[in-house]
Amino acid sequence: PLFVALLIGTVLLVGALVVGARRLDRALQAQAQQQQALQRSESHFRALADNLPDVVVRMDREGRHLYANPAVQPATGLPPEAFIGKTNADLGMPADNVAAWMATLGRVFDQGRAERLEFAYPGPQGLRHWESVVAPEPVASGGPATVLVISRDITERKQAEAAREALSRRMVDLLESMSDGFVSLDRQWRYQAVNRKAGEMLGRGAAGLIGKHIWTEFPEGVGQPFQRACERAMNEGVSAVMEEYN
């Protein structure tokens, strides 16, 4: 009986070892497959990011660069390898930009939501304006938390916006200096612009008319030649001349 018991115990032990070995083997195979999948994913990412015209970097919570694509060189004058392990402060970014970047990174890591950041950077081509999307990356099991940053040069867009604003200011100055009244209406008959002289002629503050409906504000004009002339100008795209309006 003792021999039989020992024999049974040995068989059970061997069986347990075999089962455990198989489970360990399957776990190791699964881990290897996951590692291979991660390597393939990283290879695909780099193949894509390395050929993008936008600047692409990966950063950790401390703001260190873990990856930078080739587009960083024309943008900053530094090769991609100069970024690895370095923070923006290490790379000589202006202090205001560094503070804005660290604040943005902190929120993205803490809240797990992407954010946009606009900043100006003095690069090899002079001062350029950039817009960055800072997005958290999925965390691999046991891996470090990282963010992916895609930055685009928006200098031309900012210059166009500044030019439009300057033109708008010049137009406002011109309209305000006119001795004639001037108003602009949209297709819903709401005031879009009213110069100072028009406000005086209408007996209303010019700013207070913006966004208001002309025939609601001045119902006495409904059905009059002035309204018909306005509707013809709006609907047919033709000019109309009125000698007087009572």
Coordinates of N, CA and C in Angstrom, one line a residue:
P1 N 0.8 -1.2 0.0 CA 0.0 0.0 0.0 C 0.9 1.3 0.0
L2 N 2.0 1.2 0.8 CA 2.9 2.4 0.8 C 3.5 2.6 -0.6
F3 N 3.9 1.6 -1.2 CA 4.5 1.7 -2.5 C 3.5 2.3 -3.5
V4 N 2.2 1.7 -3.4 CA 1.2 2.2 -4.4 C 0.9 3.7 -4.1
A5 N 0.9 4.1 -2.9 CA 0.6 5.5 -2.5 C 1.7 6.4 -3.1
L6 N 3.0 5.9 -2.9 CA 4.1 6.7 -3.4 C 4.1 6.8 -4.9
L7 N 3.7 5.7 -5.6 CA 3.6 5.7 -7.0 C 2.6 6.6 -7.5
I8 N 1.4 6.6 -6.8 CA 0.3 7.5 -7.2 C 0.7 9.0 -7.0
G9 N 1.4 9.2 -5.9 CA 1.9 10.6 -5.6 C 2.9 11.1 -6.7
T10 N 3.8 10.2 -7.1 CA 4.7 10.5 -8.1 C 4.1 10.8 -9.4
V11 N 3.1 10.0 -9.8 CA 2.4 10.2 -11.0 C 1.7 11.6 -11.0
L12 N 1.0 11.9 -9.9 CA 0.3 13.1 -9.8 C 1.3 14.3 -9.8
L13 N 2.4 14.2 -9.2 CA 3.4 15.2 -9.2 C 4.0 15.5 -10.6
V14 N 4.3 14.4 -11.3 CA 4.7 14.5 -12.7 C 3.7 15.1 -13.6
G15 N 2.4 14.7 -13.4 CA 1.3 15.3 -14.1 C 1.2 16.8 -13.9
A16 N 1.3 17.2 -12.6 CA 1.2 18.6 -12.3 C 2.3 19.4 -12.9
L17 N 3.5 18.8 -12.9 CA 4.7 19.5 -13.5 C 4.5 19.6 -15.0
V18 N 3.9 18.5 -15.7 CA 3.7 18.6 -17.1 C 2.7 19.7 -17.4
V19 N 1.6 19.7 -16.7 CA 0.5 20.7 -16.9 C 1.1 22.1 -16.7
G20 N 1.8 22.3 -15.6 CA 2.4 23.6 -15.3 C 3.4 24.0 -16.4
A21 N 4.2 23.1 -16.9 CA 5.1 23.4 -18.0 C 4.4 23.8 -19.2
R22 N 3.3 23.1 -19.5 CA 2.5 23.5 -20.7 C 1.9 24.9 -20.6
R23 N 1.4 25.1 -19.4 CA 0.8 26.5 -19.1 C 1.9 27.6 -19.2
L24 N 3.0 27.3 -18.7 CA 4.1 28.2 -18.7 C 4.6 28.4 -20.2
D25 N 4.6 27.3 -20.9 CA 5.0 27.4 -22.4 C 4.0 28.3 -23.1
R26 N 2.6 28.1 -22.9 CA 1.6 28.8 -23.5 C 1.7 30.3 -23.2
A27 N 2.0 30.6 -21.9 CA 2.1 32.0 -21.4 C 3.3 32.7 -22.1
L28 N 4.4 31.9 -22.2 CA 5.6 32.5 -22.8 C 5.4 32.7 -24.3
Q29 N 4.6 31.8 -24.9 CA 4.3 32.0 -26.3 C 3.4 33.2 -26.5
A30 N 2.4 33.3 -25.7 CA 1.5 34.5 -25.8 C 2.3 35.8 -25.6
Q31 N 3.2 35.8 -24.6 CA 4.0 37.0 -24.3 C 4.9 37.3 -25.5
A32 N 5.5 36.3 -26.1 CA 6.3 36.5 -27.3 C 5.5 37.0 -28.5
Q33 N 4.3 36.5 -28.6 CA 3.4 37.0 -29.7 C 3.0 38.5 -29.5
Q34 N 2.7 38.8 -28.2 CA 2.4 40.2 -27.9 C 3.6 41.1 -28.2
Q35 N 4.8 40.6 -27.8 CA 6.0 41.4 -28.1 C 6.2 41.6 -29.6
Q36 N 6.0 40.5 -30.3 CA 6.1 40.6 -31.8 C 5.1 41.6 -32.4
A37 N 3.8 41.5 -31.8 CA 2.8 42.4 -32.3 C 3.2 43.9 -32.0
L38 N 3.7 44.1 -30.8 CA 4.1 45.5 -30.4 C 5.3 45.9 -31.3
Q39 N 6.2 45.1 -31.6 CA 7.3 45.4 -32.5 C 6.8 45.8 -33.9
R40 N 5.8 45.0 -34.4 CA 5.3 45.3 -35.7 C 4.5 46.6 -35.7
S41 N 3.8 46.8 -34.6 CA 3.0 48.1 -34.5 C 4.0 49.3 -34.5
E42 N 5.1 49.1 -33.7 CA 6.1 50.2 -33.6 C 6.7 50.4 -35.0
S43 N 7.0 49.3 -35.7 CA 7.6 49.5 -37.0 C 6.7 50.2 -38.0
H44 N 5.4 49.8 -37.9 CA 4.4 50.5 -38.8 C 4.3 52.0 -38.4
F45 N 4.3 52.3 -37.1 CA 4.2 53.7 -36.6 C 5.4 54.5 -37.1
R46 N 6.6 53.9 -37.0 CA 7.8 54.6 -37.4 C 7.8 54.8 -38.9
A47 N 7.4 53.8 -39.7 CA 7.4 53.9 -41.1 C 6.5 55.1 -41.6
L48 N 5.4 55.2 -40.8 CA 4.4 56.3 -41.1 C 5.0 57.6 -40.6
A49 N 5.3 57.7 -39.4 CA 5.8 59.0 -38.8 C 7.0 59.5 -39.4
D50 N 7.9 58.6 -39.8 CA 9.2 59.1 -40.4 C 9.0 59.8 -41.7
N51 N 7.8 59.6 -42.4 CA 7.6 60.2 -43.7 C 6.5 61.2 -43.7
L52 N 6.1 61.7 -42.5 CA 5.1 62.7 -42.4 C 5.8 64.1 -42.5
P53 N 5.2 65.1 -43.1 CA 5.7 66.4 -43.2 C 5.6 67.1 -41.8
D54 N 4.6 66.7 -41.0 CA 4.5 67.3 -39.7 C 5.5 66.8 -38.7
V55 N 5.8 67.6 -37.7 CA 6.7 67.1 -36.7 C 6.0 66.1 -35.7
V56 N 6.6 65.0 -35.5 CA 6.0 64.0 -34.6 C 7.0 63.6 -33.6
V57 N 6.6 63.7 -32.3 CA 7.5 63.3 -31.2 C 6.7 62.5 -30.2
R58 N 7.4 61.6 -29.4 CA 6.8 60.9 -28.3 C 7.5 61.4 -27.1
M59 N 6.7 61.6 -26.0 CA 7.3 62.2 -24.8 C 6.8 61.4 -23.6
D60 N 7.6 61.4 -22.5 CA 7.1 60.8 -21.3 C 6.6 61.8 -20.3
R61 N 6.2 61.4 -19.1 CA 5.6 62.4 -18.2 C 6.6 63.5 -17.8
E62 N 7.8 63.2 -17.8 CA 8.8 64.3 -17.4 C 9.2 65.2 -18.6
G63 N 8.5 65.0 -19.7 CA 8.8 65.8 -20.9 C 10.0 65.4 -21.7
R64 N 10.5 64.2 -21.4 CA 11.7 63.7 -22.2 C 11.2 63.2 -23.5
H65 N 12.0 63.4 -24.6 CA 11.7 62.9 -25.9 C 12.1 61.5 -26.0
L66 N 11.2 60.6 -26.4 CA 11.6 59.2 -26.6 C 11.7 58.9 -28.1
Y67 N 11.1 59.7 -28.9 CA 11.2 59.5 -30.4 C 10.9 60.9 -31.0
A68 N 11.6 61.1 -32.1 CA 11.4 62.3 -32.9 C 11.6 62.0 -34.4
N69 N 10.6 62.4 -35.2 CA 10.7 62.1 -36.7 C 11.7 63.0 -37.4
P70 N 12.0 62.7 -38.6 CA 13.0 63.6 -39.4 C 12.5 65.0 -39.6
A71 N 11.2 65.3 -39.5 CA 10.7 66.6 -39.7 C 11.2 67.6 -38.7
V72 N 11.7 67.1 -37.5 CA 12.2 68.1 -36.5 C 13.4 68.8 -37.0
Q73 N 14.2 68.3 -37.9 CA 15.4 69.0 -38.2 C 15.2 70.3 -39.0
P74 N 14.4 70.3 -40.1 CA 14.1 71.6 -40.7 C 13.4 72.6 -39.8
A75 N 12.6 72.0 -38.9 CA 11.9 72.9 -38.0 C 12.7 73.5 -36.9
T76 N 13.7 72.8 -36.4 CA 14.5 73.2 -35.3 C 16.0 73.4 -35.5
G77 N 16.5 72.8 -36.6 CA 17.9 72.8 -36.9 C 18.6 71.7 -36.2
L78 N 17.9 70.9 -35.4 CA 18.6 69.8 -34.7 C 18.1 68.4 -35.3
P79 N 19.0 67.5 -35.4 CA 18.7 66.1 -35.9 C 17.8 65.4 -34.9
P80 N 17.0 64.4 -35.4 CA 16.2 63.7 -34.4 C 16.9 63.1 -33.2
E81 N 18.1 62.5 -33.5 CA 18.8 61.9 -32.4 C 19.2 62.9 -31.2
A82 N 19.2 64.2 -31.6 CA 19.6 65.2 -30.5 C 18.4 65.3 -29.5
F83 N 17.2 64.9 -29.9 CA 16.1 65.0 -29.0 C 16.0 63.9 -28.0
I84 N 16.5 62.8 -28.3 CA 16.2 61.6 -27.5 C 16.8 61.8 -26.1
G85 N 15.9 61.6 -25.1 CA 16.3 61.7 -23.7 C 16.3 63.1 -23.2
K86 N 16.0 64.1 -24.1 CA 16.1 65.5 -23.7 C 14.7 66.1 -23.5
T87 N 14.6 67.1 -22.6 CA 13.4 67.9 -22.5 C 13.4 69.1 -23.4
N88 N 12.3 69.8 -23.5 CA 12.3 71.0 -24.2 C 13.3 72.1 -23.6
A89 N 13.4 72.1 -22.3 CA 14.3 73.0 -21.6 C 15.7 72.6 -22.0
D90 N 16.1 71.3 -22.0 CA 17.4 70.9 -22.3 C 17.8 71.3 -23.8
L91 N 16.8 71.4 -24.6 CA 17.0 71.7 -26.0 C 17.0 73.2 -26.3
G92 N 16.8 74.0 -25.2 CA 16.9 75.5 -25.4 C 15.6 76.2 -25.8
M93 N 14.5 75.5 -25.6 CA 13.2 76.2 -25.9 C 13.0 77.3 -24.9
P94 N 12.4 78.5 -25.4 CA 12.2 79.6 -24.5 C 11.4 79.2 -23.2
A95 N 11.7 79.8 -22.1 CA 11.1 79.4 -20.8 C 9.6 79.5 -20.8
D96 N 9.0 80.5 -21.5 CA 7.5 80.5 -21.5 C 6.9 79.3 -22.2
N97 N 7.6 78.9 -23.3 CA 7.1 77.7 -24.0 C 7.3 76.5 -23.2
V98 N 8.4 76.4 -22.5 CA 8.6 75.2 -21.6 C 7.5 75.1 -20.6
A99 N 7.2 76.2 -19.9 CA 6.1 76.2 -18.9 C 4.8 75.8 -19.5
A100 N 4.5 76.3 -20.7 CA 3.2 75.9 -21.3 C 3.2 74.4 -21.7
W101 N 4.3 73.9 -22.2 CA 4.4 72.5 -22.6 C 4.2 71.6 -21.3
M102 N 4.9 71.9 -20.3 CA 4.8 71.1 -19.1 C 3.4 71.1 -18.5
A103 N 2.8 72.2 -18.5 CA 1.4 72.3 -18.0 C 0.5 71.5 -18.8
T104 N 0.7 71.5 -20.2 CA -0.2 70.8 -21.1 C 0.1 69.3 -20.9
L105 N 1.3 68.9 -20.8 CA 1.7 67.5 -20.6 C 1.0 66.9 -19.3
G106 N 1.1 67.8 -18.2 CA 0.6 67.3 -17.0 C -0.9 67.1 -17.0
R107 N -1.6 67.9 -17.7 CA -3.1 67.7 -17.9 C -3.4 66.5 -18.7
V108 N -2.7 66.3 -19.8 CA -2.9 65.2 -20.7 C -2.7 63.9 -19.9
F109 N -1.6 63.8 -19.2 CA -1.3 62.6 -18.4 C -2.3 62.4 -17.3
D110 N -2.7 63.4 -16.6 CA -3.6 63.3 -15.5 C -5.0 63.0 -15.9
Q111 N -5.5 63.6 -17.0 CA -6.9 63.5 -17.4 C -7.1 62.5 -18.5
G112 N -6.0 62.1 -19.2 CA -6.1 61.1 -20.2 C -6.9 61.6 -21.5
R113 N -6.9 62.9 -21.7 CA -7.6 63.5 -22.9 C -6.6 64.3 -23.7
A114 N -6.8 64.3 -25.0 CA -5.9 65.1 -25.9 C -6.2 66.6 -25.7
E115 N -5.1 67.4 -25.9 CA -5.2 68.8 -25.9 C -4.5 69.4 -27.1
R116 N -4.9 70.7 -27.4 CA -4.2 71.4 -28.5 C -3.4 72.5 -27.8
L117 N -2.2 72.8 -28.4 CA -1.4 73.9 -27.9 C -0.8 74.7 -29.1
E118 N -0.9 76.0 -29.0 CA -0.3 76.9 -30.0 C 0.9 77.6 -29.4
F119 N 1.9 77.7 -30.1 CA 3.1 78.4 -29.6 C 4.0 78.9 -30.7
A120 N 4.8 79.9 -30.4 CA 5.8 80.4 -31.4 C 7.2 79.9 -31.1
Y121 N 7.9 79.6 -32.1 CA 9.3 79.0 -31.9 C 10.3 79.7 -32.9
P122 N 11.4 80.2 -32.3 CA 12.4 80.8 -33.2 C 13.3 79.7 -33.8
G123 N 12.9 79.2 -35.0 CA 13.7 78.2 -35.7 C 14.6 78.7 -36.7
P124 N 15.2 77.8 -37.5 CA 16.2 78.3 -38.6 C 15.6 79.2 -39.6
Q125 N 14.2 79.2 -39.8 CA 13.6 80.0 -40.7 C 13.0 81.3 -40.1
G126 N 13.4 81.6 -38.9 CA 12.9 82.7 -38.1 C 11.7 82.3 -37.2
L127 N 11.0 83.2 -36.7 CA 9.9 82.9 -35.8 C 8.8 82.3 -36.6
R128 N 8.4 81.1 -36.1 CA 7.3 80.3 -36.8 C 6.3 80.0 -35.7
H129 N 5.0 79.9 -36.2 CA 3.9 79.6 -35.3 C 3.5 78.1 -35.5
W130 N 3.3 77.4 -34.4 CA 3.0 76.0 -34.5 C 1.7 75.7 -33.7
E131 N 1.0 74.7 -34.2 CA -0.1 74.1 -33.5 C 0.1 72.6 -33.2
S132 N 0.1 72.2 -32.0 CA 0.4 70.8 -31.6 C -0.9 70.1 -31.0
V133 N -1.0 68.9 -31.4 CA -2.0 68.0 -30.8 C -1.2 67.1 -29.9
V134 N -1.6 67.1 -28.6 CA -0.9 66.2 -27.6 C -1.9 65.2 -27.1
A135 N -1.6 63.9 -27.4 CA -2.6 62.9 -27.2 C -1.9 61.7 -26.4
P136 N -2.7 61.2 -25.4 CA -2.1 60.1 -24.6 C -2.1 58.8 -25.5
E137 N -1.1 58.0 -25.3 CA -1.0 56.7 -26.1 C -1.5 55.6 -25.2
P138 N -2.1 54.6 -25.8 CA -2.5 53.4 -25.0 C -1.3 52.8 -24.2
V139 N -1.5 52.5 -23.0 CA -0.4 52.0 -22.1 C -0.3 50.5 -22.2
A140 N 0.8 50.0 -22.7 CA 1.0 48.5 -22.8 C 1.2 48.0 -21.3
S141 N 0.9 46.7 -21.1 CA 0.9 46.2 -19.8 C 2.4 46.3 -19.2
G142 N 2.4 47.0 -18.1 CA 3.7 47.2 -17.5 C 4.6 48.3 -18.1
G143 N 4.1 48.9 -19.2 CA 4.9 49.9 -19.9 C 4.7 51.3 -19.4
P144 N 5.6 52.2 -19.8 CA 5.5 53.6 -19.3 C 4.5 54.3 -20.0
A145 N 3.9 55.3 -19.3 CA 2.9 56.2 -19.9 C 3.6 57.2 -20.8
T146 N 3.1 57.3 -22.1 CA 3.7 58.3 -23.0 C 2.6 59.1 -23.7
V147 N 3.0 60.2 -24.3 CA 2.0 60.9 -25.2 C 2.7 61.1 -26.6
L148 N 1.8 61.2 -27.6 CA 2.3 61.4 -28.9 C 1.9 62.8 -29.3
V149 N 2.8 63.5 -29.9 CA 2.7 65.0 -30.2 C 2.8 65.1 -31.7
I150 N 1.8 65.7 -32.4 CA 1.9 66.0 -33.8 C 1.8 67.5 -33.9
S151 N 2.9 68.2 -34.5 CA 2.9 69.6 -34.6 C 3.0 70.0 -36.0
R152 N 2.2 71.1 -36.3 CA 2.1 71.6 -37.7 C 2.4 73.1 -37.7
D153 N 3.2 73.5 -38.7 CA 3.5 74.9 -38.9 C 2.3 75.6 -39.4
I154 N 1.8 76.6 -38.7 CA 0.6 77.3 -39.1 C 1.0 78.8 -39.3
T155 N 2.2 79.1 -39.6 CA 2.7 80.5 -39.7 C 1.9 81.2 -40.8
E156 N 1.7 80.5 -42.0 CA 1.0 81.2 -43.1 C -0.5 81.5 -42.6
R157 N -1.1 80.5 -41.9 CA -2.5 80.8 -41.5 C -2.5 81.9 -40.5
K158 N -1.6 82.0 -39.6 CA -1.6 83.1 -38.6 C -1.3 84.5 -39.3
Q159 N -0.5 84.4 -40.3 CA -0.2 85.7 -41.1 C -1.5 86.1 -41.8
A160 N -2.2 85.1 -42.4 CA -3.4 85.5 -43.1 C -4.5 86.0 -42.1
E161 N -4.6 85.4 -41.0 CA -5.5 85.9 -40.0 C -5.1 87.4 -39.5
A162 N -3.8 87.6 -39.4 CA -3.4 88.9 -39.0 C -3.7 90.0 -40.1
A163 N -3.5 89.5 -41.3 CA -3.8 90.4 -42.5 C -5.3 90.7 -42.5
R164 N -6.1 89.7 -42.3 CA -7.6 90.0 -42.3 C -8.0 90.9 -41.2
E165 N -7.4 90.7 -40.0 CA -7.7 91.6 -38.9 C -7.3 93.0 -39.2
A166 N -6.1 93.2 -39.8 CA -5.6 94.5 -40.1 C -6.5 95.2 -41.1
L167 N -6.9 94.4 -42.1 CA -7.9 94.9 -43.2 C -9.2 95.3 -42.5
S168 N -9.7 94.5 -41.6 CA -10.9 94.8 -40.9 C -10.8 96.1 -40.1
R169 N -9.7 96.3 -39.5 CA -9.5 97.5 -38.7 C -9.4 98.7 -39.6
R170 N -8.8 98.6 -40.8 CA -8.7 99.7 -41.7 C -10.1 100.0 -42.2
M171 N -10.9 99.0 -42.5 CA -12.2 99.2 -43.0 C -13.1 99.9 -42.0
V172 N -13.0 99.5 -40.7 CA -13.7 100.1 -39.6 C -13.3 101.6 -39.5
D173 N -12.0 101.8 -39.5 CA -11.5 103.2 -39.5 C -12.1 104.1 -40.6
L174 N -12.1 103.5 -41.8 CA -12.6 104.2 -43.0 C -14.1 104.5 -42.8
L175 N -14.9 103.5 -42.4 CA -16.3 103.7 -42.3 C -16.6 104.7 -41.2
E176 N -15.9 104.6 -40.1 CA -16.1 105.6 -39.0 C -15.8 107.0 -39.4
S177 N -14.8 107.2 -40.3 CA -14.4 108.5 -40.7 C -15.3 109.1 -41.8
M178 N -16.3 108.3 -42.3 CA -17.2 108.8 -43.4 C -18.2 109.8 -42.8
S179 N -18.5 110.7 -43.6 CA -19.6 111.7 -43.3 C -21.0 111.2 -43.6
D180 N -21.0 110.1 -44.4 CA -22.3 109.4 -44.8 C -22.6 108.3 -43.8
G181 N -23.8 108.0 -43.7 CA -24.2 106.8 -42.9 C -24.0 105.5 -43.7
F182 N -23.5 104.5 -43.0 CA -23.3 103.2 -43.7 C -23.8 102.1 -42.8
V183 N -24.6 101.1 -43.4 CA -25.0 99.9 -42.7 C -24.8 98.7 -43.6
S184 N -24.6 97.6 -43.0 CA -24.5 96.3 -43.7 C -25.5 95.3 -43.1
L185 N -26.3 94.6 -43.9 CA -27.3 93.7 -43.5 C -27.0 92.3 -44.0
D186 N -27.3 91.3 -43.2 CA -27.1 89.9 -43.8 C -28.5 89.5 -44.4
R187 N -28.6 88.3 -44.9 CA -29.8 87.8 -45.6 C -31.0 87.6 -44.7
Q188 N -30.7 87.6 -43.4 CA -31.8 87.5 -42.4 C -32.2 88.9 -41.9
W189 N -31.7 90.0 -42.6 CA -32.0 91.4 -42.4 C -31.5 91.8 -41.0
R190 N -30.4 91.2 -40.6 CA -29.8 91.6 -39.3 C -28.6 92.6 -39.6
Y191 N -28.5 93.6 -38.8 CA -27.3 94.5 -38.9 C -26.0 93.8 -38.7
Q192 N -25.1 93.9 -39.6 CA -23.8 93.4 -39.4 C -22.8 94.5 -39.1
A193 N -23.0 95.6 -39.7 CA -22.1 96.8 -39.4 C -23.0 98.1 -39.5
V194 N -22.6 99.0 -38.6 CA -23.3 100.3 -38.5 C -22.3 101.3 -38.1
N195 N -22.0 102.3 -39.0 CA -21.0 103.3 -38.6 C -21.6 104.4 -37.7
R196 N -20.8 105.2 -37.1 CA -21.2 106.2 -36.2 C -22.2 107.1 -36.8
K197 N -22.0 107.6 -38.0 CA -22.9 108.5 -38.7 C -24.3 107.9 -38.9
A198 N -24.3 106.6 -39.2 CA -25.6 106.0 -39.4 C -26.4 105.9 -38.1
G199 N -25.7 105.6 -37.0 CA -26.3 105.6 -35.7 C -26.9 106.9 -35.4
E200 N -26.2 108.0 -35.7 CA -26.7 109.3 -35.4 C -28.0 109.6 -36.3
M201 N -27.9 109.2 -37.5 CA -29.1 109.4 -38.4 C -30.3 108.6 -38.0
L202 N -30.1 107.4 -37.4 CA -31.2 106.6 -37.0 C -31.6 106.9 -35.5
G203 N -30.8 107.7 -34.9 CA -31.1 108.0 -33.5 C -30.9 106.9 -32.5
R204 N -29.9 106.0 -32.9 CA -29.6 104.8 -32.0 C -28.1 104.7 -31.9
G205 N -27.7 104.0 -30.9 CA -26.3 103.7 -30.7 C -25.9 102.6 -31.8
A206 N -24.8 102.9 -32.5 CA -24.4 102.0 -33.6 C -24.2 100.6 -33.1
A207 N -23.5 100.5 -32.0 CA -23.1 99.1 -31.4 C -24.4 98.4 -31.0
G208 N -25.4 99.1 -30.5 CA -26.6 98.4 -30.0 C -27.4 97.8 -31.1
L209 N -27.2 98.2 -32.4 CA -28.0 97.7 -33.5 C -27.4 96.4 -34.1
I210 N -26.1 96.1 -33.8 CA -25.5 94.9 -34.4 C -26.2 93.7 -34.0
G211 N -26.6 92.9 -35.0 CA -27.3 91.6 -34.7 C -28.8 91.8 -34.6
K212 N -29.3 93.0 -34.6 CA -30.7 93.3 -34.6 C -31.4 93.2 -35.9
H213 N -32.7 92.9 -36.0 CA -33.4 92.8 -37.2 C -33.9 94.2 -37.6
I214 N -33.6 94.6 -38.8 CA -33.9 96.0 -39.2 C -35.4 96.3 -39.1
W215 N -36.3 95.4 -39.6 CA -37.7 95.7 -39.6 C -38.4 95.5 -38.2
T216 N -37.7 94.8 -37.3 CA -38.2 94.7 -36.0 C -37.8 96.0 -35.2
E217 N -36.6 96.5 -35.5 CA -36.2 97.8 -34.9 C -36.8 99.0 -35.4
F218 N -37.2 98.9 -36.8 CA -37.8 100.1 -37.4 C -39.0 99.6 -38.2
P219 N -40.1 99.2 -37.5 CA -41.2 98.6 -38.2 C -41.9 99.7 -39.1
E220 N -41.7 100.9 -38.9 CA -42.3 102.0 -39.7 C -41.8 101.9 -41.2
G221 N -40.7 101.2 -41.4 CA -40.2 101.1 -42.8 C -40.8 100.0 -43.5
V222 N -41.6 99.1 -42.9 CA -42.2 97.9 -43.5 C -43.2 98.4 -44.6
G223 N -43.1 97.9 -45.8 CA -44.1 98.3 -46.8 C -43.8 99.5 -47.6
Q224 N -42.7 100.2 -47.1 CA -42.3 101.5 -47.7 C -41.3 101.3 -48.9
P225 N -41.1 102.3 -49.8 CA -40.2 102.1 -50.9 C -38.8 101.7 -50.4
F226 N -38.4 102.1 -49.3 CA -37.1 101.7 -48.8 C -37.0 100.2 -48.6
Q227 N -38.0 99.6 -48.0 CA -38.0 98.2 -47.8 C -38.0 97.4 -49.2
R228 N -38.8 97.9 -50.1 CA -38.8 97.3 -51.4 C -37.5 97.4 -52.2
A229 N -36.8 98.6 -52.0 CA -35.5 98.7 -52.6 C -34.5 97.8 -52.0
C230 N -34.5 97.6 -50.7 CA -33.6 96.7 -50.0 C -33.8 95.3 -50.4
E231 N -35.1 94.9 -50.6 CA -35.4 93.5 -51.0 C -34.9 93.3 -52.4
R232 N -35.1 94.2 -53.3 CA -34.7 94.1 -54.7 C -33.1 94.0 -54.7
A233 N -32.5 94.8 -53.9 CA -31.0 94.7 -53.9 C -30.5 93.4 -53.4
M234 N -31.2 92.9 -52.4 CA -30.8 91.6 -51.7 C -31.1 90.5 -52.7
N235 N -32.3 90.4 -53.3 CA -32.7 89.3 -54.1 C -32.2 89.3 -55.5
E236 N -32.0 90.4 -56.1 CA -31.6 90.5 -57.5 C -30.1 90.9 -57.6
G237 N -29.5 91.4 -56.5 CA -28.1 91.8 -56.6 C -27.9 93.1 -57.4
V238 N -28.9 94.0 -57.4 CA -28.7 95.2 -58.1 C -28.7 96.4 -57.2
S239 N -28.2 97.5 -57.6 CA -28.1 98.7 -56.8 C -29.5 99.5 -56.9
A240 N -29.8 100.1 -55.8 CA -31.0 101.0 -55.8 C -30.6 102.3 -55.2
V241 N -31.1 103.4 -55.8 CA -30.9 104.7 -55.3 C -32.2 105.3 -54.7
M242 N -32.1 105.8 -53.5 CA -33.3 106.4 -52.8 C -32.9 107.9 -52.5
E243 N -33.8 108.8 -52.9 CA -33.5 110.2 -52.7 C -33.8 110.6 -51.3
E244 N -34.8 109.9 -50.6 CA -35.2 110.3 -49.3 C -35.9 109.1 -48.7
Y245 N -36.0 109.1 -47.3 CA -36.7 108.1 -46.6 C -37.3 108.7 -45.4
N246 N -38.7 108.6 -45.3 CA -39.4 109.2 -44.2 C -40.1 108.1 -43.4

